[in-house]
PDB file of C-alpha atoms in Angstrom:
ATOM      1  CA  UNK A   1       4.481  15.464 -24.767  1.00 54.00           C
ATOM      2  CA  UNK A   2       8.084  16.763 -24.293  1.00 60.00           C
ATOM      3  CA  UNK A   3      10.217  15.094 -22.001  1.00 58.00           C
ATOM      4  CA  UNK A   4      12.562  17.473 -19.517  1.00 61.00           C
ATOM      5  CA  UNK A   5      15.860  16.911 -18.196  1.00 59.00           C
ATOM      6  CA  UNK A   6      16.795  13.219 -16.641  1.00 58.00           C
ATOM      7  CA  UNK A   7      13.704  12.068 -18.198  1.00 58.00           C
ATOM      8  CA  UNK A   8      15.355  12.510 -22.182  1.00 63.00           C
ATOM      9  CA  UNK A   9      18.595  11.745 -21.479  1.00 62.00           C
ATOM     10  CA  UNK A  10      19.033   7.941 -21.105  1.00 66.00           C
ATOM     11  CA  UNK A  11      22.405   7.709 -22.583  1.00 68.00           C
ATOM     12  CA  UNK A  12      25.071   8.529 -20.274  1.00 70.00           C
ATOM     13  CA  UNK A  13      22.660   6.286 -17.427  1.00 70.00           C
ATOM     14  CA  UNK A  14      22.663   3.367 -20.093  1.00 66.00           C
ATOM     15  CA  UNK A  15      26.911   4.084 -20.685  1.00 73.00           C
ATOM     16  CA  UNK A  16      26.990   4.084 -16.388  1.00 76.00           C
ATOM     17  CA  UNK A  17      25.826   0.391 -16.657  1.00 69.00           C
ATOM     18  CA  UNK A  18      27.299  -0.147 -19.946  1.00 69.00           C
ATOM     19  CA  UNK A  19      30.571   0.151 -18.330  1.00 78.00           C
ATOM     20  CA  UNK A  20      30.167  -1.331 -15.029  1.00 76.00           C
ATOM     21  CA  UNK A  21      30.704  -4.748 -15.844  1.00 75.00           C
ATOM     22  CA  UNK A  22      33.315  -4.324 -19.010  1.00 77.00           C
ATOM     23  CA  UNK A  23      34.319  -8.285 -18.244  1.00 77.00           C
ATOM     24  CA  UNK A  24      30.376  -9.479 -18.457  1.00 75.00           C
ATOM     25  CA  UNK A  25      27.573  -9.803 -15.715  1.00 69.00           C
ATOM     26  CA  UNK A  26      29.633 -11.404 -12.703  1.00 72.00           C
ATOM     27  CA  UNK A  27      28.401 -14.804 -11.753  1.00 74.00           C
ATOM     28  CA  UNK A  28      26.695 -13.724  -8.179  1.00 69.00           C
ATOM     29  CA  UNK A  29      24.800 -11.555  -9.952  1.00 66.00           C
ATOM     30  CA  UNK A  30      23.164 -14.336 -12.163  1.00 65.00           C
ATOM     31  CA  UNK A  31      22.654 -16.330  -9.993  1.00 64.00           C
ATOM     32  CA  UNK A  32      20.679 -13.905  -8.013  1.00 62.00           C
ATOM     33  CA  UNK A  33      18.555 -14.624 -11.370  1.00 62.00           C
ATOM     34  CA  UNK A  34      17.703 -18.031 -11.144  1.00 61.00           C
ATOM     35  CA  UNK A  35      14.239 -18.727 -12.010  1.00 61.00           C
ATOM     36  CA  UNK A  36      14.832 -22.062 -10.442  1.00 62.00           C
ATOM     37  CA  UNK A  37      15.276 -20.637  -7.298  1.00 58.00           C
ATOM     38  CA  UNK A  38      12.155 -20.207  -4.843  1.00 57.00           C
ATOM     39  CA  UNK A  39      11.207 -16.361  -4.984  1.00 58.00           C
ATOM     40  CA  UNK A  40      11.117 -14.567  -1.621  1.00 63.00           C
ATOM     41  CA  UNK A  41       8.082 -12.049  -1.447  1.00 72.00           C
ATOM     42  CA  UNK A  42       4.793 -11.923  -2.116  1.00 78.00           C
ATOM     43  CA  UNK A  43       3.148 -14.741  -3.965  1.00 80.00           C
ATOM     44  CA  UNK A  44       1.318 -13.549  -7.149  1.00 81.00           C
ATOM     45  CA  UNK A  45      -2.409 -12.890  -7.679  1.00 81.00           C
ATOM     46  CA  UNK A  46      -4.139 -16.080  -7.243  1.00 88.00           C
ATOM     47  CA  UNK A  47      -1.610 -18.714  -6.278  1.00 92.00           C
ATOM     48  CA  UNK A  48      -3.139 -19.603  -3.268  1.00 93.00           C
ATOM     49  CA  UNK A  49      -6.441 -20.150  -4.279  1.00 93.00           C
ATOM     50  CA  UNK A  50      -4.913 -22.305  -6.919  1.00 94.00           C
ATOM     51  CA  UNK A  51      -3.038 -24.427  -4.540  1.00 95.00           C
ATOM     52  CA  UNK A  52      -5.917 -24.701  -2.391  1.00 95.00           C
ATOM     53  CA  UNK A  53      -7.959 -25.766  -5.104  1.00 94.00           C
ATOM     54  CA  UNK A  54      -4.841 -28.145  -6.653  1.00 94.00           C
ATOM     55  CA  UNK A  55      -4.930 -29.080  -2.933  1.00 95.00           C
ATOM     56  CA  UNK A  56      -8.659 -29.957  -2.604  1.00 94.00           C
ATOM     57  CA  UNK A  57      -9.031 -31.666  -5.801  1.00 93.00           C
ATOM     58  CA  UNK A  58      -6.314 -34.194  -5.411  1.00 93.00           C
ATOM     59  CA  UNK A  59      -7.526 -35.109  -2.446  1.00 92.00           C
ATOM     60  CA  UNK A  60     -10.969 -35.777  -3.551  1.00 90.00           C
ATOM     61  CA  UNK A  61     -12.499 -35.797  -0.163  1.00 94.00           C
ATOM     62  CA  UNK A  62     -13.085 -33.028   2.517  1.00 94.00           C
ATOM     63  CA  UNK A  63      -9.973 -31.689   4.799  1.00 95.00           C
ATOM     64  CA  UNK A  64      -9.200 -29.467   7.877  1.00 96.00           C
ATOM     65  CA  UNK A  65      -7.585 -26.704   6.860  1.00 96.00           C
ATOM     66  CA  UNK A  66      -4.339 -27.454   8.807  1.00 95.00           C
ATOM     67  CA  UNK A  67      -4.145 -30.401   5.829  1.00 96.00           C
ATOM     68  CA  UNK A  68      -4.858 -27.810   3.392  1.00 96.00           C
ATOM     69  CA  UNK A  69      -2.150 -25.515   4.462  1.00 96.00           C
ATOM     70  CA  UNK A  70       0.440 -28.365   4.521  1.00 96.00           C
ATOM     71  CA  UNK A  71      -0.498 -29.420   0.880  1.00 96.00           C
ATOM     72  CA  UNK A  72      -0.271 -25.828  -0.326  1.00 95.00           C
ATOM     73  CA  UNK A  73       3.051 -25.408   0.865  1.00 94.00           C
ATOM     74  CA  UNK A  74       4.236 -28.215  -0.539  1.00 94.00           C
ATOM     75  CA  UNK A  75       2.161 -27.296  -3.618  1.00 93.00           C
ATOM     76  CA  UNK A  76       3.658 -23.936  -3.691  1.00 93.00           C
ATOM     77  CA  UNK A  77       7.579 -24.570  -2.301  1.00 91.00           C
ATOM     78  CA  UNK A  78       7.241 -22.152   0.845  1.00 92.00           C
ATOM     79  CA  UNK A  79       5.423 -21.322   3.870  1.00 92.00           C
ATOM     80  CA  UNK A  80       1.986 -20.043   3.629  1.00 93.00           C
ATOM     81  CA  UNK A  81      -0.014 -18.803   6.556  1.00 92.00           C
ATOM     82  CA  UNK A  82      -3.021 -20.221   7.628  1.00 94.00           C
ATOM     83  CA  UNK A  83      -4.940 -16.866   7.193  1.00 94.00           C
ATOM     84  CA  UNK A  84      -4.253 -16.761   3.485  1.00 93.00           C
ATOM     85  CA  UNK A  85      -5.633 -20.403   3.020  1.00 95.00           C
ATOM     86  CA  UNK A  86      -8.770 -19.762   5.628  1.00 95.00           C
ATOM     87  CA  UNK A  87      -9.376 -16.580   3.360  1.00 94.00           C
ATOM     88  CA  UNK A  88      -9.219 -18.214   0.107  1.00 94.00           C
ATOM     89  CA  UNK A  89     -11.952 -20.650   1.267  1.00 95.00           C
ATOM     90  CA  UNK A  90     -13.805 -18.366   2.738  1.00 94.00           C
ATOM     91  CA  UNK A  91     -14.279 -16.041  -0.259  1.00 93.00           C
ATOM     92  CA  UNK A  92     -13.997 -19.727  -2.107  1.00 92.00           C
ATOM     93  CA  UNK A  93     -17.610 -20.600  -0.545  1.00 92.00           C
ATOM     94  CA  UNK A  94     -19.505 -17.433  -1.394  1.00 91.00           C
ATOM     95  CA  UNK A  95     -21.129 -16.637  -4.714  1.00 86.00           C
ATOM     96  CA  UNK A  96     -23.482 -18.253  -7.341  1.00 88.00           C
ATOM     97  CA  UNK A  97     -20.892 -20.442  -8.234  1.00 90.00           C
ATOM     98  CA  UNK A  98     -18.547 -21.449  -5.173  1.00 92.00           C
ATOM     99  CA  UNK A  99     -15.684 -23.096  -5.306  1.00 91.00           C
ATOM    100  CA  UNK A 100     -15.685 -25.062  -2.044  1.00 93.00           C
ATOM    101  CA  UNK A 101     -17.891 -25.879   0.542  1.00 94.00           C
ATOM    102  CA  UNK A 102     -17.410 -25.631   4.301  1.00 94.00           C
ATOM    103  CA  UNK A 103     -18.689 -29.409   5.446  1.00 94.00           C
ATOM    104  CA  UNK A 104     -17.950 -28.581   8.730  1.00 93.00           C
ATOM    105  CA  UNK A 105     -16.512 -26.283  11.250  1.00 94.00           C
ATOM    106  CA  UNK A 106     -12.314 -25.660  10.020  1.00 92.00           C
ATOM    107  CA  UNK A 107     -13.068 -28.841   7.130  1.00 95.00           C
ATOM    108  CA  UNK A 108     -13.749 -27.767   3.642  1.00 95.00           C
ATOM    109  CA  UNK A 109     -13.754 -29.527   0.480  1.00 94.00           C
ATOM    110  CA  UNK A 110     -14.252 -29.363  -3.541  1.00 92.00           C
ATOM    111  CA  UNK A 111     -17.789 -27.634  -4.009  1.00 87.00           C
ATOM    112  CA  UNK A 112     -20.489 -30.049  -6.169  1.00 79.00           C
ATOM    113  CA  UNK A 113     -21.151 -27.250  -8.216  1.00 69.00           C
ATOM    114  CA  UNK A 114     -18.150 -27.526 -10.050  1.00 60.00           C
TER     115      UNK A 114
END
């Protein structure tokens, strides 16, 4: 493989940003870094079928998923819409192995299987 024009020539972009900050990274700019702070965005792969699952276990009996959104979000530090819960327990329920069970219309809890 040969690499062509901007592609193999990394050192005057890497001097650019070198230079920029000849003092050090400016505070705002750390800050905007702070893995403390809660991320804006999407949430990763999985995280909401984790909270819901957090969610359902802790609370050891069936709940409506209006409960279930309000523990995830407290779970998770941000809003989360109702959709994204309603589809994690609806792919939750389906499978040789489900996660949760729907007890009854909009209530779902912890599956016996597991």
């Amino acid at each position: 493989m040969h690499l062509r024009g901007h592609d193999s020539n990394h050192v005057g972009s890497l001097l650019a940003v070198l230079e920029a900050f000849p003092e050090g990274v400016p505070e705002a700019a750390l800050a905007r870094c702070d893995p403390s702070r809660p991320r804006a965005g999407r949430l990763g792969n999985g995280e909401v079928q984790r909270a819901v699952t957090r969610a359902l276990s802790a609370a050891g009996r069936p709940l409506h998923v209006a409960a279930i959104v309000e523990l995830v979000e407290a779970d998770l530090g941000r809003e989360v819409s109702r959709e994204s819960v309603k589809c994690c327990l609806m792919a939750g329920i389906r499978g040789a192995t489900p996660l949760f069970e729907r007890v009854e219309r909009g209530s779902y809890g912890r599956s016996r299987l597991q």
